[in-house]
Coordinates of C-alpha atoms in Angstrom, one line a residue:
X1 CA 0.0 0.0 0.0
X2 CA 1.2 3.3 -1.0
X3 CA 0.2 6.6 -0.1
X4 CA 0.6 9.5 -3.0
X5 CA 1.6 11.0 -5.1
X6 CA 4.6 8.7 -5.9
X7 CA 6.1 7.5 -8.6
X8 CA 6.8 3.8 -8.9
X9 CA 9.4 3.0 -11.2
X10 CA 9.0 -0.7 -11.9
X11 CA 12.4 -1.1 -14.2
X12 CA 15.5 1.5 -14.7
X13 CA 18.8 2.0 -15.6
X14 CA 20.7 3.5 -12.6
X15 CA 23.1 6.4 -14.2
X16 CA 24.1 8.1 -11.1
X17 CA 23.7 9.2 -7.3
X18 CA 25.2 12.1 -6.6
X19 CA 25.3 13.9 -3.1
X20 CA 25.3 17.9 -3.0
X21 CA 26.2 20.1 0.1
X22 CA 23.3 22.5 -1.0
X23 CA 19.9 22.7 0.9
X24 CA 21.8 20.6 3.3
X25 CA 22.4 21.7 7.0
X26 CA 25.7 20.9 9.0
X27 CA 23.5 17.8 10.5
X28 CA 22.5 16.1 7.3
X29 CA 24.3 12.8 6.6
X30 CA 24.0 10.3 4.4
X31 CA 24.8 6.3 4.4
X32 CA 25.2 4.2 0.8
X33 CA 24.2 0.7 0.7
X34 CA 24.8 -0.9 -2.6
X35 CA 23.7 -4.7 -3.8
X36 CA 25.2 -6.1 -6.8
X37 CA 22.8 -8.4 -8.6
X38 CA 24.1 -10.6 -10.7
X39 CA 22.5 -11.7 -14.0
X40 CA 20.9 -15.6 -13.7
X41 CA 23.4 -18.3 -14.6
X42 CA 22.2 -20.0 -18.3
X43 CA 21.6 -23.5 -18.1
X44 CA 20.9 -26.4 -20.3
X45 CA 19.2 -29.6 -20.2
X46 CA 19.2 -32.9 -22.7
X47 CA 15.3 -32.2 -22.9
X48 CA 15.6 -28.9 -23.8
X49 CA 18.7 -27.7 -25.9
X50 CA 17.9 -24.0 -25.8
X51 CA 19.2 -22.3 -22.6
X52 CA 17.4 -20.7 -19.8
X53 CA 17.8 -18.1 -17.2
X54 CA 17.6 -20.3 -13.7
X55 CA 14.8 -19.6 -11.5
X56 CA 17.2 -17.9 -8.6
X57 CA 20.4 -16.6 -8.6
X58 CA 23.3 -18.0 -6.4
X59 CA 24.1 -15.8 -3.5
X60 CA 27.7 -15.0 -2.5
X61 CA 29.1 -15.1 0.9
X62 CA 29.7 -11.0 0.9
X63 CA 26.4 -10.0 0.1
X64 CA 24.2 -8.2 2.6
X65 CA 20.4 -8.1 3.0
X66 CA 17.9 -5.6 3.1
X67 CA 18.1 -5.8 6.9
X68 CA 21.4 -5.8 7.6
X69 CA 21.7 -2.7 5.5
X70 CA 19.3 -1.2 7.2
X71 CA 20.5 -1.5 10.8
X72 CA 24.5 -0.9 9.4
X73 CA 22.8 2.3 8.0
X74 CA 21.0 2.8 11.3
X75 CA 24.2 2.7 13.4
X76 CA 26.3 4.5 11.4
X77 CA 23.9 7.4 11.6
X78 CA 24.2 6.8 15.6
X79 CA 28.0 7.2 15.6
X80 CA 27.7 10.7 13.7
X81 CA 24.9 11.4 16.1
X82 CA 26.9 10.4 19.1
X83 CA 30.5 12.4 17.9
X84 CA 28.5 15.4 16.7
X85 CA 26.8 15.9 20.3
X86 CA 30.8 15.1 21.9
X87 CA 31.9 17.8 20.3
X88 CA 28.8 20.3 20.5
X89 CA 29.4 22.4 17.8
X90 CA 33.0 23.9 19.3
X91 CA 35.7 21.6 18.1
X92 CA 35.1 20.8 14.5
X93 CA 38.3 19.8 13.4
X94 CA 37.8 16.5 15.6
X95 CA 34.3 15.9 14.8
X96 CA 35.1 16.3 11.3
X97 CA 38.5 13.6 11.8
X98 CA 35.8 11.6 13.8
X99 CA 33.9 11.3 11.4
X100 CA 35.6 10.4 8.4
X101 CA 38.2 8.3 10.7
X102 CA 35.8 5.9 12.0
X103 CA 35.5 6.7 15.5
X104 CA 33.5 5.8 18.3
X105 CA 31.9 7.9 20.8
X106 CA 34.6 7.4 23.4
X107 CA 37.8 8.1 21.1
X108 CA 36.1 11.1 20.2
X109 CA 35.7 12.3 23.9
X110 CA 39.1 11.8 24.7
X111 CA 40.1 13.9 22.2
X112 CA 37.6 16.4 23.1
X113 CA 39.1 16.5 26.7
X114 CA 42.7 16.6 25.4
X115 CA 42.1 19.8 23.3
X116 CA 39.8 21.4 26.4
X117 CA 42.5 21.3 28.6
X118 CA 44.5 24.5 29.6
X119 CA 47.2 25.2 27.6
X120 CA 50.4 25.9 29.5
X121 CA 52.2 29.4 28.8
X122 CA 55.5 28.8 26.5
X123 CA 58.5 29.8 28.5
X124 CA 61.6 30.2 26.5
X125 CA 64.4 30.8 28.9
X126 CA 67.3 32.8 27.5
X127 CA 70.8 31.2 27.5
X128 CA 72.4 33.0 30.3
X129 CA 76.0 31.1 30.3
X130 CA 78.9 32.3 29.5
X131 CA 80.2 32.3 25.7
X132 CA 82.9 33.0 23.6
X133 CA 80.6 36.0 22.2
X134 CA 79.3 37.5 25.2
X135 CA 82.7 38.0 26.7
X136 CA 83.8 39.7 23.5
X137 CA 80.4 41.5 23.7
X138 CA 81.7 42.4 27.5
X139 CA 85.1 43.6 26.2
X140 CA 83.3 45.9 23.5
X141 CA 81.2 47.4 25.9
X142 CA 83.9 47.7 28.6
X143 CA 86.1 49.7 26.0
X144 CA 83.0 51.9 24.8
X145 CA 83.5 50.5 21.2
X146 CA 81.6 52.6 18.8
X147 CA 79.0 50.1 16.5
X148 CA 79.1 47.9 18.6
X149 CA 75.7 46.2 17.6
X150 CA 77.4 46.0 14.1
X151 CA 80.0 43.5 15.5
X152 CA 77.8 41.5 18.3
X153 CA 74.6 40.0 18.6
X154 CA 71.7 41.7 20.4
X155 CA 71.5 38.5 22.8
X156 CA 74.8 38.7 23.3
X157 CA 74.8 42.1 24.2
X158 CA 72.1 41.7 26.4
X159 CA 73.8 38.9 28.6
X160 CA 77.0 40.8 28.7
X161 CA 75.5 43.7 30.0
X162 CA 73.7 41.7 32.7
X163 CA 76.4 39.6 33.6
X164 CA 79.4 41.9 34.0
X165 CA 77.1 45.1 34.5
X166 CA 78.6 46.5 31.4
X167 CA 82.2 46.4 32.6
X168 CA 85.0 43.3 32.8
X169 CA 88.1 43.4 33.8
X170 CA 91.3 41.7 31.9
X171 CA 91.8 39.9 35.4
X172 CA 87.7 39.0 35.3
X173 CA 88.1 38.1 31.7
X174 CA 90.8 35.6 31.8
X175 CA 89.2 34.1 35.1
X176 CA 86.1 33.0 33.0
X177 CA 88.2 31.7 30.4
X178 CA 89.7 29.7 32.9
X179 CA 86.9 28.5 34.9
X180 CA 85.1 27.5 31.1
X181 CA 88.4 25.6 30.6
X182 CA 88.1 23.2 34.0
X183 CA 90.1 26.1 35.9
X184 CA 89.2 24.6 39.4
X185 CA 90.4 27.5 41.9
X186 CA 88.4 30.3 43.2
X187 CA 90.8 32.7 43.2
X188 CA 93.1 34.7 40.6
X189 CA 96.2 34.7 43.4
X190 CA 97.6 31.4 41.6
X191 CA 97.6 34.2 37.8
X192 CA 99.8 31.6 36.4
X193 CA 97.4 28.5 36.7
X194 CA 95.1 30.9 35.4
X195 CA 96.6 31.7 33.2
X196 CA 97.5 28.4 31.6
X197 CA 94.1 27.5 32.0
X198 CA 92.6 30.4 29.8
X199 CA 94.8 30.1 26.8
X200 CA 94.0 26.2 27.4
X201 CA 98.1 25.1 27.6
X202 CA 97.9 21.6 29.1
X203 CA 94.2 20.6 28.2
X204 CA 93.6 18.0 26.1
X205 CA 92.3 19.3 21.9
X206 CA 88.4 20.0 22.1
X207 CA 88.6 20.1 25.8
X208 CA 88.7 23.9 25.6
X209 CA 85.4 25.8 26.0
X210 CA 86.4 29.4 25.7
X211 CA 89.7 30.2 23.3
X212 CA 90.1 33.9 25.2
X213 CA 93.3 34.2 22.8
X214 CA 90.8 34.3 19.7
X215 CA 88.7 37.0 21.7
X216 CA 91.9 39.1 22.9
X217 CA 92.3 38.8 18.9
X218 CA 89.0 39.7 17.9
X219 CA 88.8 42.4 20.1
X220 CA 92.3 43.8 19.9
X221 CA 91.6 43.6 16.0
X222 CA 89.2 46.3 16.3
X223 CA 91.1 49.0 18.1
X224 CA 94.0 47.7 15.6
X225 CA 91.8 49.4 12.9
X226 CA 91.2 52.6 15.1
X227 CA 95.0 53.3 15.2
X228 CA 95.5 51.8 11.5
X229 CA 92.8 54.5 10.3
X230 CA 93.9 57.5 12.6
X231 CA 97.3 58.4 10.9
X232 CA 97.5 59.8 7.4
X233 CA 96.0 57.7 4.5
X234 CA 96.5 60.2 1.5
X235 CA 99.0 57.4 -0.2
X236 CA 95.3 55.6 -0.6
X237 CA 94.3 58.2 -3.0
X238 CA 96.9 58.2 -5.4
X239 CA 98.1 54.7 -6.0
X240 CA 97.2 51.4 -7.5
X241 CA 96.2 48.3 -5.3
X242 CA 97.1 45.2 -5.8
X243 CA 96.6 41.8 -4.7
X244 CA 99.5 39.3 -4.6
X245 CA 100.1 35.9 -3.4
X246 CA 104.0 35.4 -2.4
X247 CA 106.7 37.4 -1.6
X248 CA 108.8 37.3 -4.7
X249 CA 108.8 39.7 -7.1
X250 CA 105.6 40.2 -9.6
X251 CA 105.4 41.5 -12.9
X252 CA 102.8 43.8 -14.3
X253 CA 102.6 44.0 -18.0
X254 CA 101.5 46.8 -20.4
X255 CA 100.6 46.2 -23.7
X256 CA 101.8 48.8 -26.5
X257 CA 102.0 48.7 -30.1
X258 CA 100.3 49.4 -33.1
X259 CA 96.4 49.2 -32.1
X260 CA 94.5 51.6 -34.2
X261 CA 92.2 50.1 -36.7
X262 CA 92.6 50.2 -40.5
X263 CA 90.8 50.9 -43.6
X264 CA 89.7 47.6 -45.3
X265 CA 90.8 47.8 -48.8
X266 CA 88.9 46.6 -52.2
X267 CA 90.1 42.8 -51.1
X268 CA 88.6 43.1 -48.1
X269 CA 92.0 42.0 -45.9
X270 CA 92.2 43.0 -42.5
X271 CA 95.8 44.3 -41.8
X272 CA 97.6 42.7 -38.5
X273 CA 98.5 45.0 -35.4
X274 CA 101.3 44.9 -33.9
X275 CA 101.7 44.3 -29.8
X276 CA 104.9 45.1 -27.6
X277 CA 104.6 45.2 -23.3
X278 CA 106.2 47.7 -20.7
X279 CA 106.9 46.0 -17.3
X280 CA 106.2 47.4 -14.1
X281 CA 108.2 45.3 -10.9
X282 CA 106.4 45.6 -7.6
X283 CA 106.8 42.7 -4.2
X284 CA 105.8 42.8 -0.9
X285 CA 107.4 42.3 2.3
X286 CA 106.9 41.6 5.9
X287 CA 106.8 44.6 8.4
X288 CA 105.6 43.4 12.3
X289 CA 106.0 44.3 16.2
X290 CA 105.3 42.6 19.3
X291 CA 103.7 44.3 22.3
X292 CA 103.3 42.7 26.0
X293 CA 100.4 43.3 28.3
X294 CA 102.4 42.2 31.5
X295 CA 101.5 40.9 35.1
X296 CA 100.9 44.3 36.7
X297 CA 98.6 44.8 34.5
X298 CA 96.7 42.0 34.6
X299 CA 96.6 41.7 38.7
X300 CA 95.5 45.5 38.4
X301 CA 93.2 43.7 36.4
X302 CA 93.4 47.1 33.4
X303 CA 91.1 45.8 31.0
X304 CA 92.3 49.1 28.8
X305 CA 95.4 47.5 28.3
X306 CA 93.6 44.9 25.8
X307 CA 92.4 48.5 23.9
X308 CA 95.5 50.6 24.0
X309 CA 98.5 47.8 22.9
X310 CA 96.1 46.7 19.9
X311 CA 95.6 50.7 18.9
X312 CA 99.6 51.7 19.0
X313 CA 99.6 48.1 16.9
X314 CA 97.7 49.7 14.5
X315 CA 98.8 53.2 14.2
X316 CA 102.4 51.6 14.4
X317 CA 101.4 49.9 11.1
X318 CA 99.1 53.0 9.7
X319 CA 103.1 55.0 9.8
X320 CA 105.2 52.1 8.7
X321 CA 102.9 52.4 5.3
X322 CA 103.5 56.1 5.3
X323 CA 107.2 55.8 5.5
X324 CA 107.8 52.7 2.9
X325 CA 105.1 55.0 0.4
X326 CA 106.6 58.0 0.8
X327 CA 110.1 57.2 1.0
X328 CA 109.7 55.5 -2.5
X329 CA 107.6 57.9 -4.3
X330 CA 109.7 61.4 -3.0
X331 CA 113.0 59.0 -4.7
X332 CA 111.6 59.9 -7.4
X333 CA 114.5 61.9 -9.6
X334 CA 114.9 59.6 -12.1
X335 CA 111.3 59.3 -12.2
X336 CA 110.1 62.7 -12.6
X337 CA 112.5 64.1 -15.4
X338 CA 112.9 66.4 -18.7
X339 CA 113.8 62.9 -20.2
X340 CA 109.9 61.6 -19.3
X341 CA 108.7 64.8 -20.2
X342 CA 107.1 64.9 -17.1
X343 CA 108.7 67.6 -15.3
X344 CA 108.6 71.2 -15.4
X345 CA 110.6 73.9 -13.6
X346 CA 111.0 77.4 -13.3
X347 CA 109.4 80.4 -11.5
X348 CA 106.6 79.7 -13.6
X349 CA 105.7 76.4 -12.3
X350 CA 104.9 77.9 -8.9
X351 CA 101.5 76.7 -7.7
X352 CA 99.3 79.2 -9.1
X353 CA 96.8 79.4 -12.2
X354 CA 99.6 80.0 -14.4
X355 CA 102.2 76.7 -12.9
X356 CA 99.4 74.9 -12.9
X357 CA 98.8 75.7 -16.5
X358 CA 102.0 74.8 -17.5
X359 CA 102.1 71.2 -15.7
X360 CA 98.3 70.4 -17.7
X361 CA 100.2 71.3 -20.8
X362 CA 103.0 69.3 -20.1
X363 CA 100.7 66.5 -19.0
X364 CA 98.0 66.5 -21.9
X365 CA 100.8 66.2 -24.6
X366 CA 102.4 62.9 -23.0
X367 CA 102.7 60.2 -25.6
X368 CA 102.7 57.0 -26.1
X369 CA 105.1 54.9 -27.7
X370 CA 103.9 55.4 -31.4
X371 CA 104.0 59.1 -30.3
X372 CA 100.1 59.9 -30.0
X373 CA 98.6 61.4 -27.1
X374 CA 97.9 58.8 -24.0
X375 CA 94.3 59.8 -23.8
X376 CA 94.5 60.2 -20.0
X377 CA 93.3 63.2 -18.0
X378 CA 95.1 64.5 -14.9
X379 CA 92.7 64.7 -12.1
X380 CA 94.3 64.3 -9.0
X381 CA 96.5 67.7 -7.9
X382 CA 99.1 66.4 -5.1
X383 CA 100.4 69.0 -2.8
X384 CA 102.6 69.5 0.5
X385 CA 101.0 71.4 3.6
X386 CA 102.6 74.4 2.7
X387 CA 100.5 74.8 -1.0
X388 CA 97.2 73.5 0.9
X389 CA 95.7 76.8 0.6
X390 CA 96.1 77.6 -2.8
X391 CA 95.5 74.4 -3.7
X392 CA 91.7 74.5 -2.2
X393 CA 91.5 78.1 -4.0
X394 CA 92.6 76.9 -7.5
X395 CA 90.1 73.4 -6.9
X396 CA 87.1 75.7 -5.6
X397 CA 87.3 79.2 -6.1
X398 CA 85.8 80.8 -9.2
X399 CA 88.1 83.7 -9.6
X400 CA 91.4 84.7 -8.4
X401 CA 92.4 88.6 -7.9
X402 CA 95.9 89.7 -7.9
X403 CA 96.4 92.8 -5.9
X404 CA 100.4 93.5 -7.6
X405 CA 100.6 96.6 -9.4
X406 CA 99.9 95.6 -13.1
X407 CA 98.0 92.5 -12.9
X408 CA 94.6 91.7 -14.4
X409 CA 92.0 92.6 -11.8
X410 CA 89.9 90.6 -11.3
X411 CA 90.7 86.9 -13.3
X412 CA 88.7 84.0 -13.9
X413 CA 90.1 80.8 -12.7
X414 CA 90.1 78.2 -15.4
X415 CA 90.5 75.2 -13.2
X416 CA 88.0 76.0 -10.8
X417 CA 86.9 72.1 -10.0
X418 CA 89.4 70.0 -12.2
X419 CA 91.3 68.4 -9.8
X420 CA 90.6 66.6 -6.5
X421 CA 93.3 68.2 -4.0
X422 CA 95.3 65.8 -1.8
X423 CA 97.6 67.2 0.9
X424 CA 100.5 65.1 2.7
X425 CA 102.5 66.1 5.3
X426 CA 105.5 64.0 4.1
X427 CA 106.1 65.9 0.8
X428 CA 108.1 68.8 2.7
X429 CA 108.8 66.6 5.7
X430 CA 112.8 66.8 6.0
X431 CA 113.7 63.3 7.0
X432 CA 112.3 62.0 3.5
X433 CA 114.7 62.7 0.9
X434 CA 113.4 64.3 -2.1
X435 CA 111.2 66.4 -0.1
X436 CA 110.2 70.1 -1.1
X437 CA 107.4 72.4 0.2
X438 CA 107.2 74.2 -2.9
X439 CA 107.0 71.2 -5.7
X440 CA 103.7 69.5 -6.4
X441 CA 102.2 66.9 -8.7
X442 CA 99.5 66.6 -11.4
X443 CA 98.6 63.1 -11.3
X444 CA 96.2 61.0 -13.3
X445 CA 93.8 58.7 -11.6
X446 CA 95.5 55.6 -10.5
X447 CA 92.7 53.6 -12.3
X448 CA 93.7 54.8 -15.2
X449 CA 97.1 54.9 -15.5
X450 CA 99.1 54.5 -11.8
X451 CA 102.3 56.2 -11.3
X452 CA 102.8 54.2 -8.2
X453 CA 101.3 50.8 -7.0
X454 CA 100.6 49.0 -3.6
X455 CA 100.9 45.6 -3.3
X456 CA 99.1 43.6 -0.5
X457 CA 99.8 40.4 0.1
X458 CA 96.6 38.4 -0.1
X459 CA 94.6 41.7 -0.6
X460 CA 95.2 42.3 3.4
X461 CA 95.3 46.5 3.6
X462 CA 94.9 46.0 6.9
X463 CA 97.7 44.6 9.8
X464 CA 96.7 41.4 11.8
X465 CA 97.1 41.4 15.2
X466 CA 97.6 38.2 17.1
X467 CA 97.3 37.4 21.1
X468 CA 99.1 35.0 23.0
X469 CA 100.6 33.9 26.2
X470 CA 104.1 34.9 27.2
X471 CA 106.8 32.6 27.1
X472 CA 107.6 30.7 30.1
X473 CA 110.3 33.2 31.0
X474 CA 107.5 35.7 31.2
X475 CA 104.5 36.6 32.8
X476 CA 101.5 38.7 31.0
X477 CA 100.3 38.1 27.7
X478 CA 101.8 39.2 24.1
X479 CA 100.4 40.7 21.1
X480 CA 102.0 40.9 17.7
X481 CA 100.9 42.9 14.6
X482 CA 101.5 41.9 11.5
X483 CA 101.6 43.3 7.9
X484 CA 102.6 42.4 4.4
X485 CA 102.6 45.1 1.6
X486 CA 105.2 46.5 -1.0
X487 CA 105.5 49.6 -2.9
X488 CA 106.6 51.1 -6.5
X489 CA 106.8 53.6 -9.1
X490 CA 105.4 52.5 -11.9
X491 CA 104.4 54.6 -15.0
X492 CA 106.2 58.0 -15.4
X493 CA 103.4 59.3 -18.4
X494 CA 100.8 59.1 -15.5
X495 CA 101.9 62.3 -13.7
X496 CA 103.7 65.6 -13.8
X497 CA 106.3 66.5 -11.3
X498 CA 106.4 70.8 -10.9
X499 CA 109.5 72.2 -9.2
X500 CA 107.8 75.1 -8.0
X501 CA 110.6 77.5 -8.1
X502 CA 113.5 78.2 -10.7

């Protein structure tokens, strides 16, 4: 018995169920039950040849019935129920696991209760101890380095500071060496166990926690650079740099020769240049000192003595440069001659609009080997304290006025911003030979064509500094600076040497 209106489809072809999340709520769920029916075997019989569908088919062993699909439907609609009123709506993420998973009721409840619980605060506990980088962070801020956060690690910083209360004695330093090392005392009255303890002497390889000569290193390389930097560096501004990897003697090559192109003619050959080389000779060599930080010092436990050897280091270095430059470029007589064409004397050649005239001219008609112009500008105008001022004038000022009975009044200067001014103290200084406070240089930019060259051994401009302990005949601690570099003149057609007087 039926009750309409409904359709009763007596035979069909199923195409297709399809399920659809729309007009659905979040509790609609639906179970499948599917039932395979096999087509009737075909048999035969000696009575009747032709074949016939058999009355009922055979039933396999995996085959459900109506009922059984109906209660598996039933409790399966049960579990949903049963996980969707666990999780009440507020933890959907299981429900949704639950549901697709297979759970029960009680596996879903657990992990109800599990996510309920009260989440414990995350505590992340700073690392307090004691590191290589937080006592070099201590020694930085001890010595009032300036950038310091450029070198050091805000953490670091912040340890250091709370640790040592922004100050740490050398005495304080090398005792947490030690101690980091399996120093066992409490005192610093045995400083030679301590000693031995914070440079690690008599422990074992990778026994050593703290290498305090790599941080008296570090940190002494630092102030190393504040007394490298603090002397003189004009010598950077007019030379060549370049890298080398030995100590023996290097060869720089420039090639001359017949370069110009030619006009192809009717058989279309293209004539051969010609190529010949100039040599330049340049080496470097090893120019060091050794400083000692000794016992009193470290029992009057002056950690400014880690700060002031490493800066005299450094400037130490900064003059040695000076004197080895200097000395070579002011030896410059056969250098700078009327056979280079690159020197001009006379009253004329005094530093003024009309000497410095004269050395452009003598500058712009250099020549090369084929005896064409170089194609190089001058721009660099080299000149002892004593011409500073006129120097700055003729670089900056626009006009010049001449007070002397007779002159022009007023005159324009015509080389108001051509050349970049450098001023050394060591042109006029006495104890360089060749030294003059009236003669001065035009010279062209060392990137172009260098008339002098510094080599650096590995590309290191800078000294190294090294820290160690003293040698058993001593007590304190040693520091040696270190630097490798060579000088030479190289091509006379790159400058202009001036006399400045008759």
């Amino acid at each position: 018995e039926l009750t309409g209106p409904v359709n009763v489809v007596r035979k069909a072809t199923l195409g297709e169920i399809s399920f659809v999340d729309l007009g659905a709520d979040g509790r609609t769920s639906a179970s499948i039950a599917a039932r395979l029916h096999k087509e009737p075997s075909v048999m035969a019989d000696e009575s009747n040849p032709t074949p016939t569908p058999s009355a009922t088919p055979p039933v396999t062993g995996t085959e459900q019935t109506p009922e059984q699909i109906r209660a598996a439907a039933l409790a399966e609609t049960a579990r949903i129920d049963a996980i969707r009123k666990v999780c009440g709506g507020k933890h959907t993420s299981i429900e949704a696991q639950a549901i697709r998973d297979g759970w029960d009721a009680t596996r879903t409840e657990l992990e109800v209760l599990r996510a309920s619980r009260p989440k414990i605060p995350f505590v992340q506990t700073p690392d307090t101890s004691v590191t290589t980088e937080v006592l070099e962070a201590a020694c930085f801020q001890s010595a009032k380095l300036e950038g310091i956060e450029k070198v050091c690690s805000e953490q670091a910083m912040d340890v250091a500071a709370k640790r040592f209360n922004g100050g740490l004695g050398l005495q304080e330093l090398l005792f947490e060496a030690a101690i980091a090392n399996g120093y066992t005392g409490r005192t610093f009255r045995d400083s030679r166990r301590v000693l031995e303890a914070a440079f690690g002497r008599g422990i074992e390889a990778g026994m050593t926690t703290i290498d305090v000569g790599g941080i008296l290193s570090n940190v002494a390389n630092k102030f190393l650079l504040e007394g490298f930097f603090s002397v003189e560096r004009v010598w950077r501004n007019i030379c060549a740099v370049r890298n080398v990897n030995d100590f023996k003697t290097v060869t720089s090559y420039r090639l001359i020769g017949k370069d110009q192109y030619e006009e192809i003619g009717a058989g279309g050959e293209i004539k051969h240049g010609t190529l010949g080389e100039e040599t330049y000779t340049n080496k470097a060599s090893t120019y060091a000192l050794m400083l000692s930080i000794d016992r009193r010092d470290i029992i009057n436990d002056d950690l400014g003595a880690i700060t002031t050897v490493p800066r005299k280091l450094g400037r130490g270095s900064g003059l040695k440069i000076n004197d080895v430059f200097w000395t070579a470029f002011l030896n410059n007589a056969a250098f700078f001659s009327a056979g280079n064409k690159n020197f001009v004397t006379g009253a004329d050649t005094a530093l003024g609009v009309d000497g410095l005239t004269k050395a452009e001219v003598a500058f712009m008609d250099q020549v090369d080997t084929d005896g064409k112009p170089i194609g190089v500008l001058p721009q660099i105008l080299l000149v002892p304290t004593a011409l500073s001022a006129m120097g700055s004038q003729l670089f900056k000022s626009l006009e010049l006025r001449d007070n002397t009975g007779g002159a022009k009044y007023p005159l324009t200067n015509p080389h108001q911003g051509k050349f970049r001014v450098e001023v050394s103290r060591y042109l006029g200084n006495p104890k360089f030979g060749g030294n003059s406070t009236k003669a001065w240089y035009l010279l062209a930019d060392a990137n172009d064509l260098p008339v002098v060259e510094m080599a650096f051994l590995n590309g290191q401009e800078s000294p190294t500094i090294e820290t160690a302990e003293q040698t058993f005949n001593r007590l304190g601690i040693q520091m040696r600076g270190y630097h490798d570099f060579g000088v030479a003149l190289q091509d006379p057609r790159g400058g202009v040497k001036a006399k400045g007087e008759a």
